[in-house]
Coordinates of C-alpha atoms in Angstrom, one line a residue:
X252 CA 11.6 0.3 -29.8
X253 CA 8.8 -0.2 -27.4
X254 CA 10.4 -1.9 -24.3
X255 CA 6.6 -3.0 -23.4
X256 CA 6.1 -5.1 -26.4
X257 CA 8.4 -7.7 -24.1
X258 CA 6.2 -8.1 -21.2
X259 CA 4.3 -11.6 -21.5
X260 CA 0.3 -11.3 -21.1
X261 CA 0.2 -14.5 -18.3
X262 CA -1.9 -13.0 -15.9
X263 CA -5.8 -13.9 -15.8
X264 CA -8.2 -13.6 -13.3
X265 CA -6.8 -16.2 -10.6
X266 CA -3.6 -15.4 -11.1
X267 CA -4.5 -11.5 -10.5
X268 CA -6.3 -12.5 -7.6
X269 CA -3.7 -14.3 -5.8
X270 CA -1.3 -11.6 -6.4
X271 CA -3.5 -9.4 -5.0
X272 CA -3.9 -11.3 -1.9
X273 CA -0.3 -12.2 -1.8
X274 CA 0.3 -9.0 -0.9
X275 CA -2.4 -7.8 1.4
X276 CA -2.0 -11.3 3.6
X277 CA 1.5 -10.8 4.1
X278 CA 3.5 -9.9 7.4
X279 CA 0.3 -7.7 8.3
X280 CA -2.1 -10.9 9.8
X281 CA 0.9 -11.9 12.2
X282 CA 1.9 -8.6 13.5
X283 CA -1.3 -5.9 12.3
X284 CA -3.8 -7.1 15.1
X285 CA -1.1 -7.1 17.8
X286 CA 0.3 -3.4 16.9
X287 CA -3.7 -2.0 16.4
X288 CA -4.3 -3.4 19.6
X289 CA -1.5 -2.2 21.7
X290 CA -2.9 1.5 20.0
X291 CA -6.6 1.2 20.2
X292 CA -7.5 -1.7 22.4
X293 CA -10.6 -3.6 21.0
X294 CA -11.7 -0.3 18.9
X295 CA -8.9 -2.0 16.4
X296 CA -11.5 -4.0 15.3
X297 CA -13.5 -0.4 14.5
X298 CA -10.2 0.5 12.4
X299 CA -9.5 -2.3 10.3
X300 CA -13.5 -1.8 9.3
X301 CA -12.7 1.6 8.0
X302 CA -9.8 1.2 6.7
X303 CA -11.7 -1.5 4.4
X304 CA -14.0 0.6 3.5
X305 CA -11.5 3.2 2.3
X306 CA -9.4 0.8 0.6
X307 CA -12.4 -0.3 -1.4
X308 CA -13.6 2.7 -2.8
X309 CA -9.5 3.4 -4.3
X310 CA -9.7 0.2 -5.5
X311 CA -12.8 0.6 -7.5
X312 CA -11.1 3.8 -8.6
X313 CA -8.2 1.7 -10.0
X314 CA -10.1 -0.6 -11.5
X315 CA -11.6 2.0 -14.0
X316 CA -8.4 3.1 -14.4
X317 CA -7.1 -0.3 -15.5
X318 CA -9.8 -0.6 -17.9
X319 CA -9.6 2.5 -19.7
X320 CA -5.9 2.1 -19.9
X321 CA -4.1 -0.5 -18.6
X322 CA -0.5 0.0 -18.4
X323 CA 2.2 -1.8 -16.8
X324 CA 3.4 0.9 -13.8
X325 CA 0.2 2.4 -14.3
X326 CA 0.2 3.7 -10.8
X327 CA 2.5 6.0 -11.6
X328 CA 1.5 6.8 -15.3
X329 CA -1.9 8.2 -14.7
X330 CA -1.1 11.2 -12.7
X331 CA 1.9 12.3 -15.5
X332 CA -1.8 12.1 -18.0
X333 CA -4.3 13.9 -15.9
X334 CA -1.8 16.9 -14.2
X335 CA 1.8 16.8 -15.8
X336 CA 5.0 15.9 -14.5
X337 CA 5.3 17.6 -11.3
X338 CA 2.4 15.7 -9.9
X339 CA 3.4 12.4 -11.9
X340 CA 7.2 12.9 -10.4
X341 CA 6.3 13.5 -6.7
X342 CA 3.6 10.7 -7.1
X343 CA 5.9 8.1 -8.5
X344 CA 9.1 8.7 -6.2
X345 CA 6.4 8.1 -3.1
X346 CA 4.9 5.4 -4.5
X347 CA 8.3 3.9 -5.4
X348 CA 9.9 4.5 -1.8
X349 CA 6.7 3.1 -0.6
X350 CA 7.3 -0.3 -2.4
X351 CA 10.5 0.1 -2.1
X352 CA 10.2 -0.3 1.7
X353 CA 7.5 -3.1 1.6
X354 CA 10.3 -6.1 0.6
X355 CA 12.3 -5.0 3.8
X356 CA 9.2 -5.0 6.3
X357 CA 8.7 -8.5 5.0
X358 CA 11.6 -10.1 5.2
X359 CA 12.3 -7.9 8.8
X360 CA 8.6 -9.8 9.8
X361 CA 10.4 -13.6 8.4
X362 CA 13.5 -13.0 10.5
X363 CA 11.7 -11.7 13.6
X364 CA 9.5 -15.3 13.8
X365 CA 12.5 -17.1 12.9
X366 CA 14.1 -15.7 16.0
X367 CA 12.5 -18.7 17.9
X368 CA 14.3 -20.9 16.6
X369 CA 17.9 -19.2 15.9
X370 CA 17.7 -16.4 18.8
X371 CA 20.0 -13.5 18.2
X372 CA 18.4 -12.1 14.8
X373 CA 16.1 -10.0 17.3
X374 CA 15.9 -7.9 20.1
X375 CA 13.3 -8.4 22.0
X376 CA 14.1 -5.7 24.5
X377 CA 14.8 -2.9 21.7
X378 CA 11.8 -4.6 19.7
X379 CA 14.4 -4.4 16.2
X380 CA 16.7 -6.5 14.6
X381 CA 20.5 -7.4 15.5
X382 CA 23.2 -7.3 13.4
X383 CA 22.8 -10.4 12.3
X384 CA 19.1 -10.5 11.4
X385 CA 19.6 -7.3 9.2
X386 CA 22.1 -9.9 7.5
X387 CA 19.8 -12.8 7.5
X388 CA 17.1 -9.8 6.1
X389 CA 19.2 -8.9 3.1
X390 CA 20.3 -12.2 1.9
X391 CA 16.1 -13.5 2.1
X392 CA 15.8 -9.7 -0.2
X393 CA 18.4 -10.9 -2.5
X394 CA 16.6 -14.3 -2.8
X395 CA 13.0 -12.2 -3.8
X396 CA 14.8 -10.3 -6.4
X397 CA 16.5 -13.6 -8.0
X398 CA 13.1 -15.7 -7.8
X399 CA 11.6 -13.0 -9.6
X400 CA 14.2 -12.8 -12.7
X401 CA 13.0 -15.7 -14.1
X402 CA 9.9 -14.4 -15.0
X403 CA 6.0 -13.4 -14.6
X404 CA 5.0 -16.7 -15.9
X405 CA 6.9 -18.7 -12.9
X406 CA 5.7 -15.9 -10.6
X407 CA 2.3 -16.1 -11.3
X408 CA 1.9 -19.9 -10.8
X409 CA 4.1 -20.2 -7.9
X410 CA 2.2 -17.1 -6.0
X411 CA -1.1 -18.9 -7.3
X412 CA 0.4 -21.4 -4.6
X413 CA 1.8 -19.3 -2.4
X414 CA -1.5 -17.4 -1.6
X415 CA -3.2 -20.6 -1.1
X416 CA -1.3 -22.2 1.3
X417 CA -0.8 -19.1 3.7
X418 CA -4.4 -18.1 3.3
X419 CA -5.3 -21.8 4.9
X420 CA -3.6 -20.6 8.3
X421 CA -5.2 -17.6 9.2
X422 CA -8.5 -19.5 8.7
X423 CA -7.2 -22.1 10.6
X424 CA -5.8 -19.5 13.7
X425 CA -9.3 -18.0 13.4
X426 CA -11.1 -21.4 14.0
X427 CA -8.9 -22.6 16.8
X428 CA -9.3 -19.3 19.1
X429 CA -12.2 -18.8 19.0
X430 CA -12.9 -22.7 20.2
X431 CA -10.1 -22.7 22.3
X432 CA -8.6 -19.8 25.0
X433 CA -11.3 -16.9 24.1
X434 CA -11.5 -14.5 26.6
X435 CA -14.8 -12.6 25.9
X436 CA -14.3 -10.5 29.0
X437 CA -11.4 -8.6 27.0
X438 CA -13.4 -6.4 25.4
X439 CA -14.8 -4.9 28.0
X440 CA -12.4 -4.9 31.0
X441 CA -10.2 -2.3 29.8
X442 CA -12.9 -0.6 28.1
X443 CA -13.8 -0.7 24.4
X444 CA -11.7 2.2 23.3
X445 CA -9.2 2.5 26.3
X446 CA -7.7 5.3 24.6
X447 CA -10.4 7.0 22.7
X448 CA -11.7 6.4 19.4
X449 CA -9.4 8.8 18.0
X450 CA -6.4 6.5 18.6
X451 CA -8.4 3.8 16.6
X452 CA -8.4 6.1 14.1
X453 CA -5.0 7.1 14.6
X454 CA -4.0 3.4 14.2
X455 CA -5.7 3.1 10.7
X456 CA -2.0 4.4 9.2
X457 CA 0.4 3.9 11.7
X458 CA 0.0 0.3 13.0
X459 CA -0.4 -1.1 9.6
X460 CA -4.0 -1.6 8.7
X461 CA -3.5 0.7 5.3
X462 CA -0.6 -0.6 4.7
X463 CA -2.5 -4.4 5.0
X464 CA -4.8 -3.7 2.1
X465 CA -2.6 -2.2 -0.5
X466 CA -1.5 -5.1 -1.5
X467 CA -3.8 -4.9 -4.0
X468 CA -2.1 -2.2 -5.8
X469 CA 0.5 -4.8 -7.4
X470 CA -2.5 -5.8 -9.8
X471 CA -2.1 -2.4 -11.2
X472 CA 1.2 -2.0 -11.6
X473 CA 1.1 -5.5 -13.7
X474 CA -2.2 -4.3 -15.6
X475 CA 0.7 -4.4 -18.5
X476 CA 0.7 -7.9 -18.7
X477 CA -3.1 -9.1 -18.0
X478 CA -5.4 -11.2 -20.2
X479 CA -8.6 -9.4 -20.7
X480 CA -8.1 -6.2 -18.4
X481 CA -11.4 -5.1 -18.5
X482 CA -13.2 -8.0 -17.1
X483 CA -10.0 -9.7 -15.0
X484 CA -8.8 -6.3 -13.2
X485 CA -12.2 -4.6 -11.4
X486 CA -13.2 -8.7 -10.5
X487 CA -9.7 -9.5 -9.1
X488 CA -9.7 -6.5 -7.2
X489 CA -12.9 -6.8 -5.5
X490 CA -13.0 -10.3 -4.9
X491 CA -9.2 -10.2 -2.8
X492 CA -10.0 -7.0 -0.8
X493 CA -13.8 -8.7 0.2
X494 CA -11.9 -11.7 1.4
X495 CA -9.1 -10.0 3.1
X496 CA -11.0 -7.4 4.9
X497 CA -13.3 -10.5 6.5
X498 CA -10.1 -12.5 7.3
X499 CA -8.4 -9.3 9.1
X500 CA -11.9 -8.4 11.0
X501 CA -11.8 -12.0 12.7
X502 CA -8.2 -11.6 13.1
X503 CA -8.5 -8.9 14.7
X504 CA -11.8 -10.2 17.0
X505 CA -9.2 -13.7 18.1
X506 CA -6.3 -11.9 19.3
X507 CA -8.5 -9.6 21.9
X508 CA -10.0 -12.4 22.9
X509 CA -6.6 -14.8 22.9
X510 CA -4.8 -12.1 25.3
X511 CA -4.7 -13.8 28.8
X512 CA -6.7 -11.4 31.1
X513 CA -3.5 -10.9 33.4
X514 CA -1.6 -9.4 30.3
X515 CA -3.4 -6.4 30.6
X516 CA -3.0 -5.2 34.2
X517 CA -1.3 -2.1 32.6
X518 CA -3.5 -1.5 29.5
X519 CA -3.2 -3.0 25.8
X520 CA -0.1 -1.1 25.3
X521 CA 1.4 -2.6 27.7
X522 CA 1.3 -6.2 26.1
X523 CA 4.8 -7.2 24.5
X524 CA 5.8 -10.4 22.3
X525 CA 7.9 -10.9 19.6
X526 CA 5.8 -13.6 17.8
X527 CA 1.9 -12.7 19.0
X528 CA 0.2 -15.3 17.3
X529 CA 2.6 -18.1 17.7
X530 CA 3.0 -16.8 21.7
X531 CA -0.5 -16.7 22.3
X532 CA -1.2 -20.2 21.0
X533 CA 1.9 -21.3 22.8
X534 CA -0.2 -19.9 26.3
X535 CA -3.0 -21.4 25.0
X536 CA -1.6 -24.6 25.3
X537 CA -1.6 -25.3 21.3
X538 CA 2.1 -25.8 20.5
X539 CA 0.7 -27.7 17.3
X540 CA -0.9 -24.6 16.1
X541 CA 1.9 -22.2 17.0
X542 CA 4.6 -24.3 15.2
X543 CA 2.3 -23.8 12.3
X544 CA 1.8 -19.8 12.4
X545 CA 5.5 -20.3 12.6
X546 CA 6.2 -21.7 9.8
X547 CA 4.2 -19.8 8.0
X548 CA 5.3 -17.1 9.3
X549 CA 8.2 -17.6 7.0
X550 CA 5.9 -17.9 3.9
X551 CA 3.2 -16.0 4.0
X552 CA 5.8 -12.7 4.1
X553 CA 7.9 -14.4 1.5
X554 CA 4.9 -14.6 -0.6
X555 CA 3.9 -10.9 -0.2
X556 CA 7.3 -9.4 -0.7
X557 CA 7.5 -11.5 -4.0
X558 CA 4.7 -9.8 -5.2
X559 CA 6.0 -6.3 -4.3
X560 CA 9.0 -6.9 -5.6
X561 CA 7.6 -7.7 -8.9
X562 CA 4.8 -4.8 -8.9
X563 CA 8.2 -2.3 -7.8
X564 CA 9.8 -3.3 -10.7
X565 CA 7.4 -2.9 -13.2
X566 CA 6.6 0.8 -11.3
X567 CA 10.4 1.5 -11.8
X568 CA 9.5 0.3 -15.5
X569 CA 7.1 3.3 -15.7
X570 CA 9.3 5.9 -13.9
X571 CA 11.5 5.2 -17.0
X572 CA 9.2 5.4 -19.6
X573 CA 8.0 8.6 -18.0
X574 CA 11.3 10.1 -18.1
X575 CA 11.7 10.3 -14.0
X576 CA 14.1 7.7 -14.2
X577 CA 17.3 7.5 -16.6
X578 CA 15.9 5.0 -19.7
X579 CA 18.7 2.7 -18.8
X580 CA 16.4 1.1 -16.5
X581 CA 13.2 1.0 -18.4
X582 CA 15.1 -2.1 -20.3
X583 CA 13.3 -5.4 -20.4
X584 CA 15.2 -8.5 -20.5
X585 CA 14.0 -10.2 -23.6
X586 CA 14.3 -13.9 -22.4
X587 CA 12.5 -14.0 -19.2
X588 CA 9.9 -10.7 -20.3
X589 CA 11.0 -8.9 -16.8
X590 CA 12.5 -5.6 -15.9
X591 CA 15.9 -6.9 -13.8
X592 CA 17.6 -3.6 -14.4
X593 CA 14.7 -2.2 -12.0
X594 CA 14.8 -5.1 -9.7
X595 CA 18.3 -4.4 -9.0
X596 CA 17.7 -0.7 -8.4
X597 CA 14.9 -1.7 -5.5
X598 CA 16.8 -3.9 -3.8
X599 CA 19.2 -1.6 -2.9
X600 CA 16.8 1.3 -2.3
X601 CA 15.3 -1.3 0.1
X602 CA 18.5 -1.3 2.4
X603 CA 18.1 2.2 2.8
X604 CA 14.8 1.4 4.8
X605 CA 16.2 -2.0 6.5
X606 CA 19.7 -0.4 8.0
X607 CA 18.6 2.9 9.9
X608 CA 14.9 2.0 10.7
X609 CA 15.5 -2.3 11.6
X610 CA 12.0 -3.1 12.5
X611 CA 8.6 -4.2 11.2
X612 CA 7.0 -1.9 13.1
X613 CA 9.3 1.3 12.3
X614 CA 9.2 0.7 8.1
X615 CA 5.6 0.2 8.4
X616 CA 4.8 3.3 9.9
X617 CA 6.5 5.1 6.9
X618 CA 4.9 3.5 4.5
X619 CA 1.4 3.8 5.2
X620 CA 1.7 7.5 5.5
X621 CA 3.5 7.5 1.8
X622 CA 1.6 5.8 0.5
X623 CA -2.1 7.7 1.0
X624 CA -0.9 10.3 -1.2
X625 CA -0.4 8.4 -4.3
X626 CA -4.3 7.0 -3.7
X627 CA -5.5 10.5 -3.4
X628 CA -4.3 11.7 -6.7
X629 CA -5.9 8.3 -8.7
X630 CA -9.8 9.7 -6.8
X631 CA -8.8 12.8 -9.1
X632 CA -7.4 11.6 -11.9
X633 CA -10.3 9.0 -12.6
X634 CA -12.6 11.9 -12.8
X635 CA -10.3 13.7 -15.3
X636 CA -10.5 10.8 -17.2
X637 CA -14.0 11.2 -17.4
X638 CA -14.7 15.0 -18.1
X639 CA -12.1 14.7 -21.0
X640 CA -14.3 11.7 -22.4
X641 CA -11.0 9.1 -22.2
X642 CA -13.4 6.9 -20.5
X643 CA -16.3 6.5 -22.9
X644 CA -18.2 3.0 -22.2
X645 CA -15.8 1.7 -19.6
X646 CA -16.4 3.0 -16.9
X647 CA -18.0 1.9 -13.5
X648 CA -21.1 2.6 -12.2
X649 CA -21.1 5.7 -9.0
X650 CA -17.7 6.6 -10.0
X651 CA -19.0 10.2 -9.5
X652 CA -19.6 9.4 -5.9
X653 CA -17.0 6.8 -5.2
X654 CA -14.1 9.1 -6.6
X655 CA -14.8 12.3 -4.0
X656 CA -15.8 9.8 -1.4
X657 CA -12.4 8.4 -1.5
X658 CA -10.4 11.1 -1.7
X659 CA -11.8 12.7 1.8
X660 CA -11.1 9.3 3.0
X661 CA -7.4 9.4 2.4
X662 CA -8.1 12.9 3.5
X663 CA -9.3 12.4 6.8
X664 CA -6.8 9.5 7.1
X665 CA -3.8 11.6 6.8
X666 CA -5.9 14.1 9.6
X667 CA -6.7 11.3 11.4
X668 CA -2.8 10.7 12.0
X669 CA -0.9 12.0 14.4
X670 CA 1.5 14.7 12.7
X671 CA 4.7 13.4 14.4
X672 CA 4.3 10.0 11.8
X673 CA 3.5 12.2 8.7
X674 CA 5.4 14.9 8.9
X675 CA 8.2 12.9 7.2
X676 CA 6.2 11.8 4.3
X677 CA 4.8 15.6 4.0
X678 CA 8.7 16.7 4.1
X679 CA 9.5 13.7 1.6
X680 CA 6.8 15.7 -0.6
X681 CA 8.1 19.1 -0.5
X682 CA 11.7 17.5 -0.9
X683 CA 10.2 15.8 -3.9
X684 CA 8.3 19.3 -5.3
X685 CA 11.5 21.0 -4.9
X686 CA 13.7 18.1 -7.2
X687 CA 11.4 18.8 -9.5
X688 CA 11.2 22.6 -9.5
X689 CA 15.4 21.9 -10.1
X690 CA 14.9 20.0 -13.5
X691 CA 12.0 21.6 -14.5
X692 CA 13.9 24.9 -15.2
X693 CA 17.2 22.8 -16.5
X694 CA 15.2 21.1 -19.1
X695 CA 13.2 24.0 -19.2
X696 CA 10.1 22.7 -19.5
X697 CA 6.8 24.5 -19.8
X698 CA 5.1 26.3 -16.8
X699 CA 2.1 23.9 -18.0
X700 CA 3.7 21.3 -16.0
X701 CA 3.9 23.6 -12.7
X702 CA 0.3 25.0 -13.3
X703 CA -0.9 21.2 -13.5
X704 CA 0.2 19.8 -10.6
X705 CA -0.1 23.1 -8.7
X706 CA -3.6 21.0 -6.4
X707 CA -0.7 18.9 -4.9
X708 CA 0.9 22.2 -3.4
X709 CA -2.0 23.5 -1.9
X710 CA -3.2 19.9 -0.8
X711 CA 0.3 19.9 1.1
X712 CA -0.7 23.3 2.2
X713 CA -3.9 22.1 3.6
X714 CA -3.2 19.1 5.4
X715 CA -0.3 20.8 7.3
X716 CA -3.1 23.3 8.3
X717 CA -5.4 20.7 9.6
X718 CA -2.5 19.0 10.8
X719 CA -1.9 22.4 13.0
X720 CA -5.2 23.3 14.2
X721 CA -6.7 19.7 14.8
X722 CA -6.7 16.7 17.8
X723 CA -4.3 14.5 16.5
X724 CA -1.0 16.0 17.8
X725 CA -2.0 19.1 16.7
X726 CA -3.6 22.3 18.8
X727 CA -7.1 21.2 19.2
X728 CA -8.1 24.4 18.2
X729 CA -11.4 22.7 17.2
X730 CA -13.4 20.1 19.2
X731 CA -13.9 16.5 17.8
X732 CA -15.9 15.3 16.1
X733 CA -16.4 18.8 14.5
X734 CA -13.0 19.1 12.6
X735 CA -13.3 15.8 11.4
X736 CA -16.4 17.5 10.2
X737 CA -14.1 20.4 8.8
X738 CA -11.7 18.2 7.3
X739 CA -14.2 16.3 5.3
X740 CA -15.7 19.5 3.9
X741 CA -12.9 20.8 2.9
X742 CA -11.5 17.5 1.5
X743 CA -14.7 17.4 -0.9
X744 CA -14.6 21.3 -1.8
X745 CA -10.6 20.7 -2.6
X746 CA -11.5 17.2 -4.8
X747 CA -13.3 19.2 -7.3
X748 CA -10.7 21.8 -7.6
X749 CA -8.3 19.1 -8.3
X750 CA -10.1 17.7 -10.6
X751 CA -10.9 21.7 -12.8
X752 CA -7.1 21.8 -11.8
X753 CA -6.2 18.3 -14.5
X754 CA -9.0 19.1 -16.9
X755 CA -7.2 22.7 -17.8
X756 CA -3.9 20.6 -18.0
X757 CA -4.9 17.9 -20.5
X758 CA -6.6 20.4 -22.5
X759 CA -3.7 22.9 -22.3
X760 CA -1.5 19.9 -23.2
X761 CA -3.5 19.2 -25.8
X762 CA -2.9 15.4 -25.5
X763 CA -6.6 13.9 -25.5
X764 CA -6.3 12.6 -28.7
X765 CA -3.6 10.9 -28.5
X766 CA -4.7 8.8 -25.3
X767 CA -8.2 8.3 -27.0
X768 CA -6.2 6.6 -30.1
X769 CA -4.1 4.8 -27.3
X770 CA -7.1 3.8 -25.5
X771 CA -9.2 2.8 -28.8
X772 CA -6.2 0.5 -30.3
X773 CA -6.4 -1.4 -26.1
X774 CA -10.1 -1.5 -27.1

């Protein structure tokens, strides 16, 4: 039987919207602005720009996606359609370490606030948690994964509130620095981009601007379990990331300005707290305002780990179906219409982030460079969807430019990135092709399933070229901006091989009909 049939259809259009923005106003607005700044200076606020814009266009990308077929763990799903299970493997495991990782970065960013107030949880000095805040970490995990047993209908009401209340102090931290303790001189003193625009690019993965805005993908992953997809997913989408990119652009503009001028005798990476809001108010002579970024400090993480913790599950519900993961945990637990088995399974792939890495800061890094990958096969897939006529009536309008677009953005992101942060999620990759080579020939399945996800190999292929012969910690071989240039040419040549690449699969598979039915009996 249909595990699926169990999942309760709660969600409607506020509800998506405020689990969308629980996620993406997590730990990010109290720690993002300080880490881009410390990298780029006040060319952060330059970064967080693009990395709306890029964020955007994948969105729009899902939403088409969640209207042709919505499917709970869709994120993973799509690629096993449009290119067979080696892409759909690799792309699932790296979107599931990715969310994996997300609950321990947010619990990591509620016990480093709380430090104020019961010091020893973090180390200042080593910037990572002690002993006893990895403790304090896990027991705030094990409370995300309980809360969320008792199912989407609690979840979606209490997030509803949640999102509300956090999403009033940002706003509020906005308002009071700009009237009080701005320092306009900031932005120039040091120099707009102190250390070139290419670290503000640089900064667009690794100091958690990407990782920010894909909050959003939780709406996806719950697409199972939405009220009218067609009309609740696209507007729920677009309507969080609109807000949140404004709120992290003003963000962003405060904490330059906040920075006493004296801080920066050494540069912006030279500018150390362990709570940068709450300190800066503190200097600012606003203790009222910086015991309430405190406080929230412990709910406005809560609040987006909650939502990851329920999109993981529901991803580790797709991985089951697919046959990536042993069935066991593709279960749904028929009273509270949630997939606990898969809850439990993420927790504990979370301590394998929390233990060795111990900091916001180190996990976040990780994550965003994971996670770019799993983006760049939905630009392709969408397109697939298209050519194979899947799509018919729902789909949105531009998609022919918004799909390529996107995927040299995530393209020229992973360029963009120093190698010495994405080398490990390349190596994840190849570790990930290679699994997957292994079971392919022990359940000997057809070359079909090599030949369809044989883009990804190259892709890997050509970004570790790039990688080699480009500015950002490769040779240089090439002058900026010109292999940015490169990168982007060759991004857009590669998305339409891609894209030939799925069409031959789904019609070799010969499985069009049966996702027209599937998508005809959603219709």
């Amino acid at each position: 039987m249909d595990q699926e049939q169990y999942l309760k259809k709660k969600m409607g259009f506020w509800s998506l919207t405020a689990l969308s923005l629980g996620g993406i106003i997590g730990s990010s607005w109290l720690f993002g602005p300080w880490a881009a700044a410390k990298l780029a200076g006040p060319a952060a606020i330059i970064s967080w720009m693009i990395g709306a814009v890029a964020i955007t266009l994948i969105a729009l990308i899902y939403a088409e996606l969640g209207r042709v077929k919505p499917e709970t763990g869709g994120l993973g799903r799509y690629p096993l359609y449009s290119h067979g299970k080696m892409l759909a493997t690799v792309t699932s495991y790296s979107i599931w370490l990715g969310y994996c990782a997300t609950a321990p970065v947010e619990s990591a960013g509620v016990i480093q606030y709380a430090n104020q107030f019961w010091p020893g949880l973090y180390d200042v000095t080593k910037e990572q948690l002690t002993t006893t805040g990895i403790l304090a970490s896990t027991l705030l995990m094990i409370f995300f994964v309980v809360f969320n047993y008792f199912g989407v209908k609690l979840f979606a009401v209490t997030n509803t509130v949640i999102t509300t209340i956090k999403f009033v102090v940002p706003v509020l931290t906005i308002l009071a620095f700009f009237m009080t303790g701005f320092h306009a001189e900031n932005f120039t003193s040091q120099g707009f981009a102190p250390n070139g625009y290419s670290a503000g690019l640089s900064a667009i993965l690794t100091s958690g601007i990407f990782f920010a805005y894909t909050g959003f993908g939780n709406v996806i992953m719950m697409s199972g379990e939405v009220v009218n997809p067609r009309r609740n997913i696209p507007l729920a989408l677009i309507t969080s990331l609109v807000v949140a990119a404004i709120l992290y652009v003003l963000l962003q503009v405060v904490f330059i300005g906040a920075v006493p001028p004296e801080m920066l005798a050494n540069g912006w990476s030279g500018i150390k707290f362990d709570s940068p809001f709450a300190n800066l108010a503190l200097m600012a002579n606003m203790v009222w305002l910086s015991w309430i970024i405190t406080a929230d400090a412990m709910i406005s993480p809560t609040g987006s780990a909650l939502t990851y913790t329920a999109g993981t599950s529901r991803h580790v519900f797709g991985m089951a179906k697919s046959g990536f993961l042993p069935s066991f945990f593709g279960s749904i637990n028929k009273r509270f219409g949630v997939p606990t088995r898969a809850l439990a399974l993420n927790f504990f792939i979370g301590m394998l982030f929390l233990f060795p890495l111990k900091s916001w800061t180190a996990i976040v890094a990780i994550v965003g460079a994971i996670g770019i990958f799993k983006y760049a096969s939905a630009c392709v897939t969408v397109m697939v969807f298209r050519k194979v006529g899947l799509t018919k009536d729902n789909g949105l309008p531009g998609m022919h430019i918004i799909a390529p677009l996107a995927f040299v953005f995530a393209t020229l992101l992973i360029y963009w990135t120093n190698w010495s942060r994405v080398q490990l999620a390349i190596t994840g990759l190849i570790l990930g092709i290679g699994c997957y080579l292994v079971t392919h020939f022990i359940n000997k399945h057809k070359s079909v399933e090599i030949i369809g996800g044989l883009y990804l190999v190259i892709y890997i292929l050509l970004l570790v070229l790039l990688s080699y012969i480009g500015n950002f910690g490769g040779n240089g071989i090439v002058p900026e901006p010109f292999m940015s240039i490169v990168a982007a040419i060759l991004g857009f040549i590669f998305y339409y091989f891609a894209v030939y690449n799925g069409v031959w699969y789904m019609r070799k598979k010969g499985n069009i009909e049966e996702l027209q039915e599937s998508v005809t009996k959603i219709s």
